[in-house]
Tab-separated table of C-alpha atoms and ligand atoms in Angstrom:
chain	number	residue	atom	x	y	z
E	23	MET	CA	52.192	6.649	-14.627
E	24	LYS	CA	48.735	6.091	-14.685
E	25	ARG	CA	46.029	8.894	-13.881
E	26	ILE	CA	42.091	8.646	-12.754
E	27	GLY	CA	40.148	10.505	-12.035
E	28	PHE	CA	37.319	9.844	-9.619
E	29	LEU	CA	33.970	11.773	-9.489
E	30	THR	CA	30.911	10.763	-7.336
E	31	SER	CA	27.090	12.938	-8.605
E	32	GLY	CA	23.863	12.824	-7.611
E	33	GLY	CA	22.315	12.258	-4.071
E	34	ASP	CA	25.600	11.892	-1.490
E	35	CYS	CA	24.983	7.788	0.715
E	36	GLN	CA	26.725	6.343	3.579
E	37	SER	CA	29.821	4.260	1.500
E	38	LEU	CA	31.462	6.242	-1.392
E	39	ASN	CA	34.161	7.182	0.681
E	40	ALA	CA	34.267	3.594	1.535
E	41	THR	CA	34.248	2.620	-2.533
E	42	MET	CA	36.610	4.860	-3.821
E	43	ARG	CA	38.768	3.910	-0.878
E	44	GLY	CA	38.932	0.190	-2.396
E	45	VAL	CA	39.257	1.607	-6.011
E	46	ALA	CA	42.635	3.476	-5.157
E	47	LYS	CA	43.600	1.101	-2.554
E	48	THR	CA	43.743	-2.152	-4.915
E	49	LEU	CA	44.751	1.102	-8.070
E	50	TYR	CA	48.018	1.698	-5.510
E	51	GLN	CA	48.385	-2.164	-5.396
E	52	ALA	CA	48.738	-2.683	-8.813
E	53	TYR	CA	51.148	0.223	-10.207
E	54	ASP	CA	54.292	1.884	-8.597
E	55	ASP	CA	53.045	5.288	-9.970
E	56	VAL	CA	48.836	6.476	-9.879
E	57	GLU	CA	47.881	9.885	-9.878
E	58	ILE	CA	44.283	10.021	-8.720
E	59	TYR	CA	42.024	13.604	-9.519
E	60	GLY	CA	39.353	13.914	-6.823
E	61	ILE	CA	36.790	16.048	-9.276
E	62	LEU	CA	35.365	17.976	-6.907
E	63	GLU	CA	31.071	18.347	-6.656
E	64	GLY	CA	30.700	15.657	-9.165
E	65	TYR	CA	29.963	16.524	-12.931
E	66	LYS	CA	29.907	20.212	-11.961
E	67	GLY	CA	34.037	19.902	-11.589
E	68	LEU	CA	34.272	17.764	-14.642
E	69	ILE	CA	32.823	20.561	-16.571
E	70	TYR	CA	34.779	23.201	-14.442
E	71	GLY	CA	38.052	22.418	-14.357
E	72	ASN	CA	37.852	21.606	-10.518
E	73	TYR	CA	39.458	19.057	-8.930
E	74	LYS	CA	42.579	18.015	-6.004
E	75	LEU	CA	44.981	15.571	-6.114
E	76	LEU	CA	44.307	13.144	-3.732
E	77	SER	CA	47.307	10.405	-2.778
E	78	SER	CA	47.028	7.364	-0.703
E	79	LYS	CA	47.035	9.043	2.809
E	80	ASP	CA	43.510	10.578	2.035
E	81	PHE	CA	42.073	7.245	2.041
E	82	SER	CA	43.156	6.526	5.093
E	83	GLY	CA	40.265	5.930	7.678
E	84	ILE	CA	37.710	7.207	5.379
E	85	LEU	CA	35.821	3.630	5.212
E	86	THR	CA	33.636	4.624	7.768
E	87	LEU	CA	33.271	7.645	7.007
E	88	GLY	CA	29.741	9.024	5.694
E	89	GLY	CA	29.356	11.896	2.320
E	90	THR	CA	31.637	12.019	-0.143
E	91	ILE	CA	35.723	13.408	0.716
E	92	ILE	CA	34.858	14.993	-3.131
E	93	GLY	CA	31.543	16.476	-2.595
E	94	THR	CA	29.005	15.587	-4.967
E	95	SER	CA	26.013	17.957	-6.800
E	96	ARG	CA	23.074	17.236	-8.797
E	97	GLN	CA	23.470	17.870	-13.230
E	98	PRO	CA	20.572	16.648	-14.380
E	99	PHE	CA	21.170	14.442	-17.670
E	100	LYS	CA	18.461	16.382	-19.688
E	101	ASN	CA	20.738	19.592	-19.541
E	102	MET	CA	23.396	18.164	-19.657
E	103	ARG	CA	23.156	19.505	-24.371
E	104	ILE	CA	22.080	22.494	-22.656
E	105	PRO	CA	24.547	25.226	-23.146
E	106	ASP	CA	25.470	26.904	-19.457
E	107	GLU	CA	24.745	30.640	-18.663
E	108	ASN	CA	27.517	31.824	-20.527
E	109	GLY	CA	27.296	29.849	-23.645
E	110	LEU	CA	29.854	26.930	-22.553
E	111	ASP	CA	29.044	23.564	-24.523
E	112	LYS	CA	28.974	21.188	-21.027
E	113	VAL	CA	30.016	18.025	-22.722
E	114	GLU	CA	32.995	19.641	-24.856
E	115	ALA	CA	34.215	21.190	-21.552
E	116	MET	CA	34.012	18.384	-19.753
E	117	LYS	CA	35.850	16.072	-22.705
E	118	GLY	CA	38.386	18.750	-22.577
E	119	ASN	CA	39.480	18.470	-18.810
E	120	TYR	CA	39.165	14.976	-19.652
E	121	LYS	CA	42.095	15.680	-22.402
E	122	GLU	CA	43.877	18.182	-21.021
E	123	TRP	CA	44.287	16.401	-17.661
E	124	GLY	CA	45.686	13.469	-19.489
E	125	LEU	CA	42.989	10.619	-17.975
E	126	ASP	CA	43.122	7.174	-18.217
E	127	CYS	CA	40.164	6.288	-16.675
E	128	LEU	CA	36.886	8.312	-15.086
E	129	VAL	CA	35.427	6.119	-12.154
E	130	ILE	CA	32.327	7.865	-12.364
E	131	LEU	CA	29.893	6.824	-9.077
E	132	GLY	CA	26.311	7.760	-9.121
E	133	GLY	CA	22.987	7.033	-8.785
E	134	ASN	CA	20.332	6.765	-12.436
E	135	GLY	CA	21.096	10.254	-13.393
E	136	THR	CA	24.489	9.518	-13.461
E	137	HIS	CA	24.523	6.403	-15.451
E	138	LYS	CA	22.514	8.398	-18.505
E	139	THR	CA	25.875	11.190	-18.607
E	140	ALA	CA	28.577	8.417	-17.998
E	141	ASN	CA	27.294	7.024	-21.006
E	142	LEU	CA	26.878	9.798	-22.659
E	143	LEU	CA	30.887	10.563	-22.357
E	144	ARG	CA	31.347	6.841	-23.270
E	145	GLU	CA	29.879	7.496	-26.625
E	146	GLU	CA	32.027	10.707	-26.743
E	147	GLY	CA	35.198	8.547	-26.152
E	148	CYS	CA	35.701	8.676	-22.562
E	149	HIS	CA	37.324	6.102	-20.706
E	150	VAL	CA	34.398	5.514	-17.945
E	151	VAL	CA	34.455	2.890	-14.715
E	152	THR	CA	30.833	3.220	-12.939
E	153	LEU	CA	30.002	2.381	-9.523
E	154	PRO	CA	26.318	1.858	-8.481
E	155	LYS	CA	25.085	4.240	-5.488
E	156	THR	CA	21.943	4.997	-4.144
E	157	ILE	CA	20.661	4.383	-1.042
E	158	ASP	CA	17.114	3.400	-3.313
E	159	ASN	CA	18.547	0.533	-4.741
E	160	ASP	CA	16.747	1.437	-8.239
E	161	ILE	CA	19.489	1.055	-10.437
E	162	TRP	CA	19.483	-1.577	-13.187
E	163	GLY	CA	22.137	-4.105	-13.677
E	164	THR	CA	22.562	-5.060	-10.093
E	165	ASP	CA	20.701	-7.041	-7.542
E	166	ILE	CA	22.120	-4.175	-4.745
E	167	THR	CA	23.533	-0.967	-5.266
E	168	PHE	CA	25.534	0.173	-2.659
E	169	GLY	CA	23.924	2.433	0.682
E	170	PHE	CA	21.128	0.827	0.188
E	171	GLN	CA	21.280	-1.842	3.220
E	172	SER	CA	23.205	0.710	5.380
E	173	ALA	CA	19.383	3.492	5.034
E	174	VAL	CA	17.740	0.534	5.262
E	175	ASN	CA	19.136	0.289	8.353
E	176	ILE	CA	18.240	3.460	9.346
E	177	ALA	CA	14.811	4.176	8.473
E	178	THR	CA	13.965	0.372	9.973
E	179	ASN	CA	15.375	1.898	13.047
E	180	ALA	CA	13.200	5.166	12.937
E	181	ILE	CA	9.584	2.064	12.529
E	182	ASP	CA	11.337	0.156	15.312
E	183	CYS	CA	11.421	3.795	17.653
E	184	ILE	CA	7.687	4.362	16.426
E	185	HIS	CA	6.794	1.136	17.651
E	186	THR	CA	7.072	2.083	21.628
E	187	THR	CA	5.263	5.028	21.354
E	188	ALA	CA	2.570	4.260	19.123
E	189	ALA	CA	1.421	1.089	21.367
E	190	SER	CA	1.771	3.469	24.399
E	191	HIS	CA	-0.664	6.249	22.689
E	192	GLY	CA	-2.622	3.471	21.685
E	193	ARG	CA	-1.775	5.816	17.936
E	194	VAL	CA	-1.636	5.503	13.521
E	195	PHE	CA	1.509	5.910	12.905
E	196	ILE	CA	2.988	6.374	8.597
E	197	VAL	CA	6.807	6.475	8.648
E	198	GLU	CA	7.476	8.297	5.058
E	199	VAL	CA	10.858	6.716	3.576
E	200	MET	CA	13.065	8.011	1.051
E	201	GLY	CA	13.839	5.924	-2.429
E	202	HIS	CA	12.368	8.639	-5.169
E	203	LYS	CA	10.463	6.388	-7.542
E	204	VAL	CA	11.067	3.109	-6.308
E	205	GLY	CA	9.611	1.442	-2.922
E	206	TRP	CA	12.786	-1.079	-2.017
E	207	LEU	CA	13.814	1.001	0.360
E	208	THR	CA	10.233	1.068	2.433
E	209	LEU	CA	9.631	-2.594	1.107
E	210	HIS	CA	12.794	-3.956	3.484
E	211	ALA	CA	12.771	-1.007	6.131
E	212	GLY	CA	8.873	-2.102	6.396
E	213	ILE	CA	9.449	-5.664	6.659
E	214	ALA	CA	12.315	-5.312	8.772
E	215	GLY	CA	10.381	-2.912	11.252
E	216	GLY	CA	6.715	-4.996	11.320
E	217	ALA	CA	5.197	-2.436	9.661
E	218	ASP	CA	1.740	-3.420	9.507
E	219	ILE	CA	0.752	-1.954	6.125
E	220	ILE	CA	3.584	-0.854	3.149
E	221	LEU	CA	2.562	1.633	0.311
E	222	LEU	CA	4.894	1.217	-2.522
E	223	PRO	CA	5.006	3.380	-5.792
E	224	GLU	CA	4.917	-0.282	-7.377
E	225	ILE	CA	1.700	-1.691	-6.115
E	226	PRO	CA	-0.487	1.869	-6.143
E	227	TYR	CA	-2.422	1.716	-3.153
E	228	ASP	CA	-6.891	1.802	-2.605
E	229	ILE	CA	-7.834	3.712	0.397
E	230	ASN	CA	-10.330	1.061	1.046
E	231	SER	CA	-7.973	-1.137	1.017
E	232	VAL	CA	-6.220	0.571	3.768
E	233	VAL	CA	-8.936	1.125	5.941
E	234	LYS	CA	-9.873	-1.773	5.988
E	235	ALA	CA	-6.493	-3.740	7.594
E	236	LEU	CA	-6.508	-0.889	9.854
E	237	ASP	CA	-10.406	-2.020	10.991
E	238	LYS	CA	-9.719	-5.797	10.874
E	239	ARG	CA	-6.973	-4.811	13.279
E	240	THR	CA	-9.371	-1.987	15.743
E	241	GLN	CA	-11.265	-5.730	15.841
E	242	GLU	CA	-8.693	-7.930	16.270
E	243	GLY	CA	-8.128	-5.405	19.821
E	244	LYS	CA	-4.969	-3.906	18.640
E	245	SER	CA	-4.389	-0.312	20.063
E	246	PHE	CA	-1.596	1.084	17.048
E	247	SER	CA	-0.551	0.372	13.305
E	248	ILE	CA	2.564	1.474	12.024
E	249	LEU	CA	2.409	1.995	8.290
E	250	ALA	CA	5.834	2.194	6.054
E	251	VAL	CA	5.043	4.677	3.181
E	252	ALA	CA	7.290	5.153	0.632
E	253	GLU	CA	7.710	8.647	-0.436
E	254	GLY	CA	6.582	8.203	-4.463
E	255	ALA	CA	3.094	5.949	-3.471
E	256	ILE	CA	0.173	6.639	-5.063
E	257	SER	CA	-2.895	6.096	-4.862
E	258	LYS	CA	-4.745	3.595	-7.582
E	259	GLU	CA	-6.870	7.150	-8.563
E	260	ASP	CA	-3.732	9.078	-9.126
E	261	ALA	CA	-1.981	6.411	-10.928
E	262	ALA	CA	-4.438	5.737	-13.403
E	263	LEU	CA	-4.399	9.659	-14.524
E	264	SER	CA	-2.113	10.507	-17.084
E	265	LYS	CA	1.548	12.570	-16.692
E	266	LYS	CA	-0.030	15.743	-17.521
E	267	GLU	CA	-2.879	15.905	-15.671
E	268	LEU	CA	-1.508	13.671	-12.429
E	269	LYS	CA	0.763	16.914	-12.503
E	270	LYS	CA	-2.034	19.672	-12.690
E	271	LYS	CA	-3.577	17.953	-9.737
E	272	ARG	CA	-0.508	17.284	-7.399
E	273	GLN	CA	0.010	21.315	-7.931
E	274	LYS	CA	-3.151	21.722	-5.883
E	275	ASN	CA	-2.380	19.847	-3.376
E	276	PRO	CA	-1.918	21.149	-0.284
E	277	TYR	CA	-0.184	18.346	1.664
E	278	PRO	CA	4.086	18.356	1.521
E	279	SER	CA	3.884	14.901	0.885
E	280	ILE	CA	2.037	11.678	0.552
E	281	SER	CA	1.366	10.651	4.058
E	282	TYR	CA	0.084	13.475	5.006
E	283	GLN	CA	-2.854	13.083	2.634
E	284	LEU	CA	-2.958	9.879	3.372
E	285	GLY	CA	-2.698	10.685	7.468
E	286	GLU	CA	-5.868	13.047	6.992
E	287	GLU	CA	-8.156	10.496	4.828
E	288	ILE	CA	-7.736	7.503	7.532
E	289	THR	CA	-8.939	10.226	10.690
E	290	GLN	CA	-11.735	11.212	8.253
E	291	ARG	CA	-12.247	7.780	7.105
E	292	THR	CA	-11.540	5.921	10.874
E	293	GLY	CA	-11.456	8.564	13.178
E	294	GLN	CA	-8.341	7.002	14.416
E	295	GLU	CA	-5.133	9.964	15.468
E	296	VAL	CA	-2.818	9.678	13.274
E	297	ARG	CA	0.812	10.608	13.136
E	298	ILE	CA	3.466	11.291	10.796
E	299	THR	CA	7.198	10.519	10.992
E	300	VAL	CA	9.285	11.556	7.727
E	301	PRO	CA	13.104	10.897	8.927
E	302	GLY	CA	13.899	12.580	5.215
E	303	HIS	CA	17.862	12.896	4.965
E	304	THR	CA	19.176	11.005	8.014
E	305	GLN	CA	18.527	7.937	5.650
E	306	ARG	CA	21.441	9.474	3.712
E	307	GLY	CA	23.894	9.794	6.724
E	308	GLY	CA	25.765	8.854	9.537
E	309	GLU	CA	28.374	5.472	9.350
E	310	PRO	CA	28.232	2.944	6.533
E	311	CYS	CA	26.895	-0.573	7.495
E	312	PRO	CA	29.227	-3.182	8.310
E	313	TYR	CA	27.537	-5.235	4.862
E	314	ASP	CA	28.111	-2.027	2.588
E	315	ARG	CA	31.742	-1.371	4.182
E	316	VAL	CA	32.034	-5.092	2.285
E	317	ILE	CA	30.207	-4.544	-0.710
E	318	SER	CA	32.113	-1.586	-1.288
E	319	SER	CA	35.232	-2.422	-0.740
E	320	ARG	CA	34.345	-5.413	-3.389
E	321	LEU	CA	32.994	-2.998	-6.025
E	322	GLY	CA	35.828	-0.911	-5.282
E	323	SER	CA	38.652	-3.292	-5.904
E	324	ALA	CA	36.376	-4.874	-8.907
E	325	ALA	CA	36.042	-1.285	-10.546
E	326	ALA	CA	40.310	-0.865	-10.429
E	327	ARG	CA	40.383	-4.915	-12.059
E	328	LEU	CA	38.492	-3.682	-14.782
E	329	ILE	CA	40.833	-0.560	-14.944
E	330	ILE	CA	44.603	-2.315	-15.412
E	331	LYS	CA	42.389	-5.130	-17.718
E	332	GLU	CA	41.291	-1.743	-19.465
E	333	GLN	CA	37.897	-2.642	-19.743
E	334	TYR	CA	36.299	0.657	-19.619
E	335	GLY	CA	32.747	1.800	-20.734
E	336	TYR	CA	31.301	-0.818	-17.570
E	337	MET	CA	29.395	-0.560	-14.462
E	338	VAL	CA	30.596	-3.117	-12.206
E	339	GLY	CA	27.257	-4.820	-10.433
E	340	PHE	CA	26.266	-7.425	-8.106
E	341	ARG	CA	24.247	-10.129	-9.433
E	342	ASP	CA	23.314	-13.770	-7.484
E	343	GLY	CA	26.310	-12.574	-4.959
E	344	GLU	CA	28.850	-12.249	-7.673
E	345	ILE	CA	30.599	-9.017	-9.103
E	346	VAL	CA	29.689	-8.606	-13.163
E	347	PRO	CA	30.836	-5.884	-15.326
E	348	VAL	CA	27.002	-4.835	-16.795
E	349	PRO	CA	27.471	-2.908	-20.195
E	350	LEU	CA	27.498	1.232	-19.371
E	351	GLU	CA	24.882	0.989	-22.879
E	352	GLU	CA	22.388	-1.452	-20.725
E	353	VAL	CA	22.446	0.275	-17.315
E	354	ALA	CA	21.701	3.890	-18.806
E	355	GLY	CA	17.782	4.617	-18.989
E	356	LYS	CA	16.739	2.099	-17.638
E	357	LEU	CA	15.236	2.171	-13.759
E	358	LYS	CA	14.742	-0.758	-11.468
E	359	MET	CA	11.213	-1.259	-9.977
E	360	VAL	CA	9.744	-3.722	-7.040
E	361	ASP	CA	7.785	-6.337	-8.903
E	362	PRO	CA	4.447	-6.895	-7.410
E	363	LYS	CA	4.070	-10.095	-8.523
E	364	SER	CA	7.689	-11.308	-6.610
E	365	THR	CA	8.062	-14.048	-4.126
E	366	ILE	CA	8.740	-10.894	-1.751
E	367	ILE	CA	5.937	-9.262	-2.470
E	368	ARG	CA	3.906	-12.653	-1.890
E	369	GLU	CA	5.579	-13.951	1.315
E	370	ALA	CA	5.387	-10.085	2.916
E	371	LYS	CA	1.559	-10.931	2.144
E	372	GLY	CA	1.589	-14.249	4.060
E	373	LEU	CA	2.240	-12.720	7.006
E	374	GLY	CA	-0.603	-10.364	6.593
E	375	ILE	CA	1.100	-7.086	5.689
E	376	CYS	CA	-1.392	-4.916	3.630
E	377	PHE	CA	0.289	-3.374	0.588
E	378	GLY	CA	-3.037	-1.748	-0.028
E	379	ASP	CA	-4.456	-3.228	-3.434
B	423	LIG	O1	17.961	9.311	-5.015
B	423	LIG	C1	18.876	9.416	-3.128
B	423	LIG	C2	17.782	10.020	-2.307
B	423	LIG	O2	17.307	10.644	-0.949
B	423	LIG	C3	15.747	10.101	-3.036
B	423	LIG	O3	14.952	8.706	-1.824
B	423	LIG	C4	15.181	11.431	-2.687
B	423	LIG	O4	13.606	10.674	-3.582
B	423	LIG	C5	16.240	12.381	-3.204
B	423	LIG	O5	17.425	11.364	-3.238
B	423	LIG	C6	16.312	12.737	-2.651
B	423	LIG	O6	17.017	14.246	-3.105
B	423	LIG	P1	17.700	15.233	-2.881
B	423	LIG	O7	18.700	15.560	-1.462
B	423	LIG	O8	18.045	16.385	-3.804
B	423	LIG	O9	16.138	16.335	-2.076
């Protein structure tokens, strides 16, 4: 008998169910007797002992289903060592439930914060195998995360839809793309959607460069422009501030997000009419695209193989098209950012895309 706990943590994405299905199907193929504990709402379920037993039929028909059948929640890593309001030691509680349920391994699907806690559980003696989930594609140790490509499709579609209305009205449009502190999603959707200007957290922008690029388009007789702006985009001026100074400045900032500030600056400087579109959480919704279904199925199957071989303490990642086990201690606490000197940036600049630098 094998008893495995599944847990999805942090922001959801389109391909969580497809990935769990990949793990489950491979386990059911390998063992006659396997019990899967669906731990509810991420680490919260592990802390407070909430789970439901899943059977093979729970994994049928979910390849194309977005979200997560076992729920998720954000449980910040920095609070894990802090007792809850009733004095409960969360780490001890998680270890206690792991032992009480008699789990052979925890399969944890999540992003950066999730991986820090997964590594903590490994250090505390739990068997853990993780899978890289996030639309942000910012997990160190893997070229791609599942969810990313589906989100690229949605953000690209948002830019595509903006194109026709921008052209008809001769306006400047800003599409604000998710991605937290990194620019992968904006970069890919921006190139795919034919954005004229792409602003990323990794390349702080100078408003003068942005205005210059817009003026150039006007001089060339182009009546509209599209900016793909990462939610984490930052000006050169702000990037030069210390963390403390930036926090203070942002507390006084009246704009709901960077795009609104940028939009106002553009209107003031160019006199052009600006509109802002924020696709927001739609980028995490709906069904996974075929590409994600394939990598989720492959990653899920590979994670199950690690369990079968009793190789614990790894994240299953993709490197150069191959699936590789990456030690959790190497993944935890690191962020994979866009390299401003990478070839993709060089090629995008070659196309005439302005990055505001
Ligand atoms: O990490 C995924 C993500 O969608 C980020 O791109 C975004 O910054 C964040 O989650 C939003 O978080 P929440 O859903 O908690 O508002």
